[in-house]
Amino acid sequence: MTTRGDDWERFQSGEEPSGLRHEVLTSWRRSRFSGVDPEHVDVPYIETDLDTQFARVAVPIMSGMAELLVGDSSCLALADASGSVIWRWVSEPMLRDTLDELSVVEHFNFGEEHVGTNGLGTALETGALAVVRGSEHYVHRFHDVTCVAAPVRHPITRRIAGAVNVTCRAADTNSLLTVVVRKLVEEIRVAMSDMATGRERRLLSAFLQEQRLGSGPIAVIGDNLIITDQRAADLGLDRLDLWDELRALRGNGDRISLGLPADLTATVRLVRDGGTPTGAVLTVDDPADPPAAAGATAAVRRARRPPAAAGGDRTAIAARAADLAGTGPVAVLGEAGTGRTTVLRTAMGDGAEVLDAATHRLDPAGWIARLRRGAARGAVVVRHAELLDTAAVRTVTAVLGEVLADDGTRPRVGLTVTVAEGEPPASAAALLLDGLAASVVPVPPLRRTPDVIADLARGELRRHGDGLTFTADALAALRRYHWPGNLAELARVVRDAARDADGPAVGAADLGPGVRYAGGRRALTPLETAEASVIAAVLREHDGNKSTAARELGISRTALYSKIRLYRL
């Protein structure tokens, strides 16, 4: 007979335990994917507001339950929606010491991506009751305790406001823990419902009415409030930006530009209290099933953001490269997987001799001979030019400077160079660009052009079958993912999603876990993207040691943990 401890050992050795509860095994997989160290983890300390509206409602109820548990060996804890502990009560000193060592203390964050499988983090991740017994915890040092936790949803918005947790020693695990947690959640939910304002109830009524009538993702936006169904929640709508625009409306004929991705539209209906707008109902049109334009009432306005910047349009980039190639050598620069070779081949046309600098050292003389033949025929493309050493660069420069095409004209020359965003080319590549006086065409990484991603993904999806479409939540996930592998990774993700989809509509659930979990995160600004890149580089340099990385970055460990969570590094 195997024990849960045996299951944990087998999983950490790379096996898949067969007798483990499905929800625990799934959480362990998420924990491994997040990079949680099962043998050691520093629970992140995050400065957290302990005096929130949720806490003011919940703490008195939790304290009342604590009075009934005096004499038991147990702990009650309350966390905010991010997993940070905002209140704790422990029945006896020895358990308090144990929990202090495990950082079950105010301000410490138990998000599953930080600590792995645990009561609070797993309940918030799944949105359901979580029971984690002893060695079912992903991190070994939590194996001596059992945690039962459940999220608390706001009765109006249905968004998670926080979570309730009961902890005891693993040896004291009993079925009453679940009863206690369910009772606490229900009492807190009722108390929050009693506090709901008339405005909140009117907005909830508007949401429910639209949900019965509408077909697309639905959101109700108000001051300090957003109510969404799951599909709208997956779009990552920014309440503050939307409300700033919505409350500026003066009449039903006003036209506004909503904070939606470029290929999505929304219908907007104001909710008024007297003559004052108190909120607005947004129904987002699913691109897989666009509504007819006719028949809209005066109270409904169609809104769309401006089209994506041309900087992310591969066709426009190829056209620019083609223009420059007609006047002299041209180099297409960008990160790996951004489609530099495709852009250059489009610009150079058919018939160009394509050489890869990675093969130069295998047969230098034969490689240079091919370069000469290509130049003589009129067009040559050198991929991965950054891999040439200085001596090879000088030879290439000399050959391309002296060889004429058979028709007596200068050959068309194209180069691809791999460079990190914001970095200059490596010294040898820079020497080659200078020696050839090459014009430079940058190709931005996908993360810089989120509104282009949808079009690229749709184009890739069409290659795998007629009639396949992306749902709105899938498009949101595709836009908000960081795409470290750029176009090459996008092609792989779309191919796998098309293969795994159950039907013609490809949803977020069909995407890989990395893309799917990124779907709820807003797109990063250029400054945040740069900061995330620096932090990731420093973490890699120090093999993930967060204390050392924080010192080098000149920030506290708390701030670093916050950045890691924000950027999902």
CSV table of C-alpha atoms in Angstrom, one decimal, residues 320-332 344 348 380 397 400-401 410-415 432-441:
chain,number,residue,atom,x,y,z
A,320,ARG,CA,10.4,48.4,-46.9
A,321,ALA,CA,13.2,45.8,-47.1
A,322,ALA,CA,12.4,45.3,-50.8
A,323,ASP,CA,12.7,49.1,-51.5
A,324,LEU,CA,16.1,49.2,-49.6
A,325,ALA,CA,17.4,46.1,-51.3
A,326,GLY,CA,17.0,47.8,-54.6
A,327,THR,CA,19.6,50.5,-53.5
A,328,GLY,CA,22.1,48.3,-51.8
A,329,PRO,CA,22.6,45.6,-49.1
A,330,VAL,CA,19.9,45.3,-46.5
A,331,ALA,CA,20.0,43.7,-43.1
A,332,VAL,CA,16.8,42.5,-41.2
A,344,LEU,CA,13.9,38.9,-46.4
A,348,MET,CA,14.5,39.5,-52.3
A,380,VAL,CA,22.2,36.2,-52.1
A,397,THR,CA,32.8,41.7,-47.3
A,400,LEU,CA,30.5,40.8,-52.1
A,401,GLY,CA,32.4,44.0,-52.8
A,410,ARG,CA,25.8,44.8,-58.3
A,411,PRO,CA,24.2,41.7,-56.7
A,412,ARG,CA,21.2,42.1,-54.4
A,413,VAL,CA,22.4,41.2,-50.8
A,414,GLY,CA,20.3,40.4,-47.8
A,415,LEU,CA,21.3,39.6,-44.3
A,432,LEU,CA,29.8,43.2,-41.6
A,433,LEU,CA,27.0,45.8,-41.6
A,434,ASP,CA,29.5,48.6,-41.7
A,435,GLY,CA,31.7,47.0,-44.3
A,436,LEU,CA,28.7,46.5,-46.7
A,437,ALA,CA,27.1,49.8,-45.7
A,438,ALA,CA,23.9,47.8,-45.2
A,439,SER,CA,20.6,49.5,-44.6
A,440,VAL,CA,18.9,48.1,-41.4
A,441,VAL,CA,15.2,47.0,-41.1
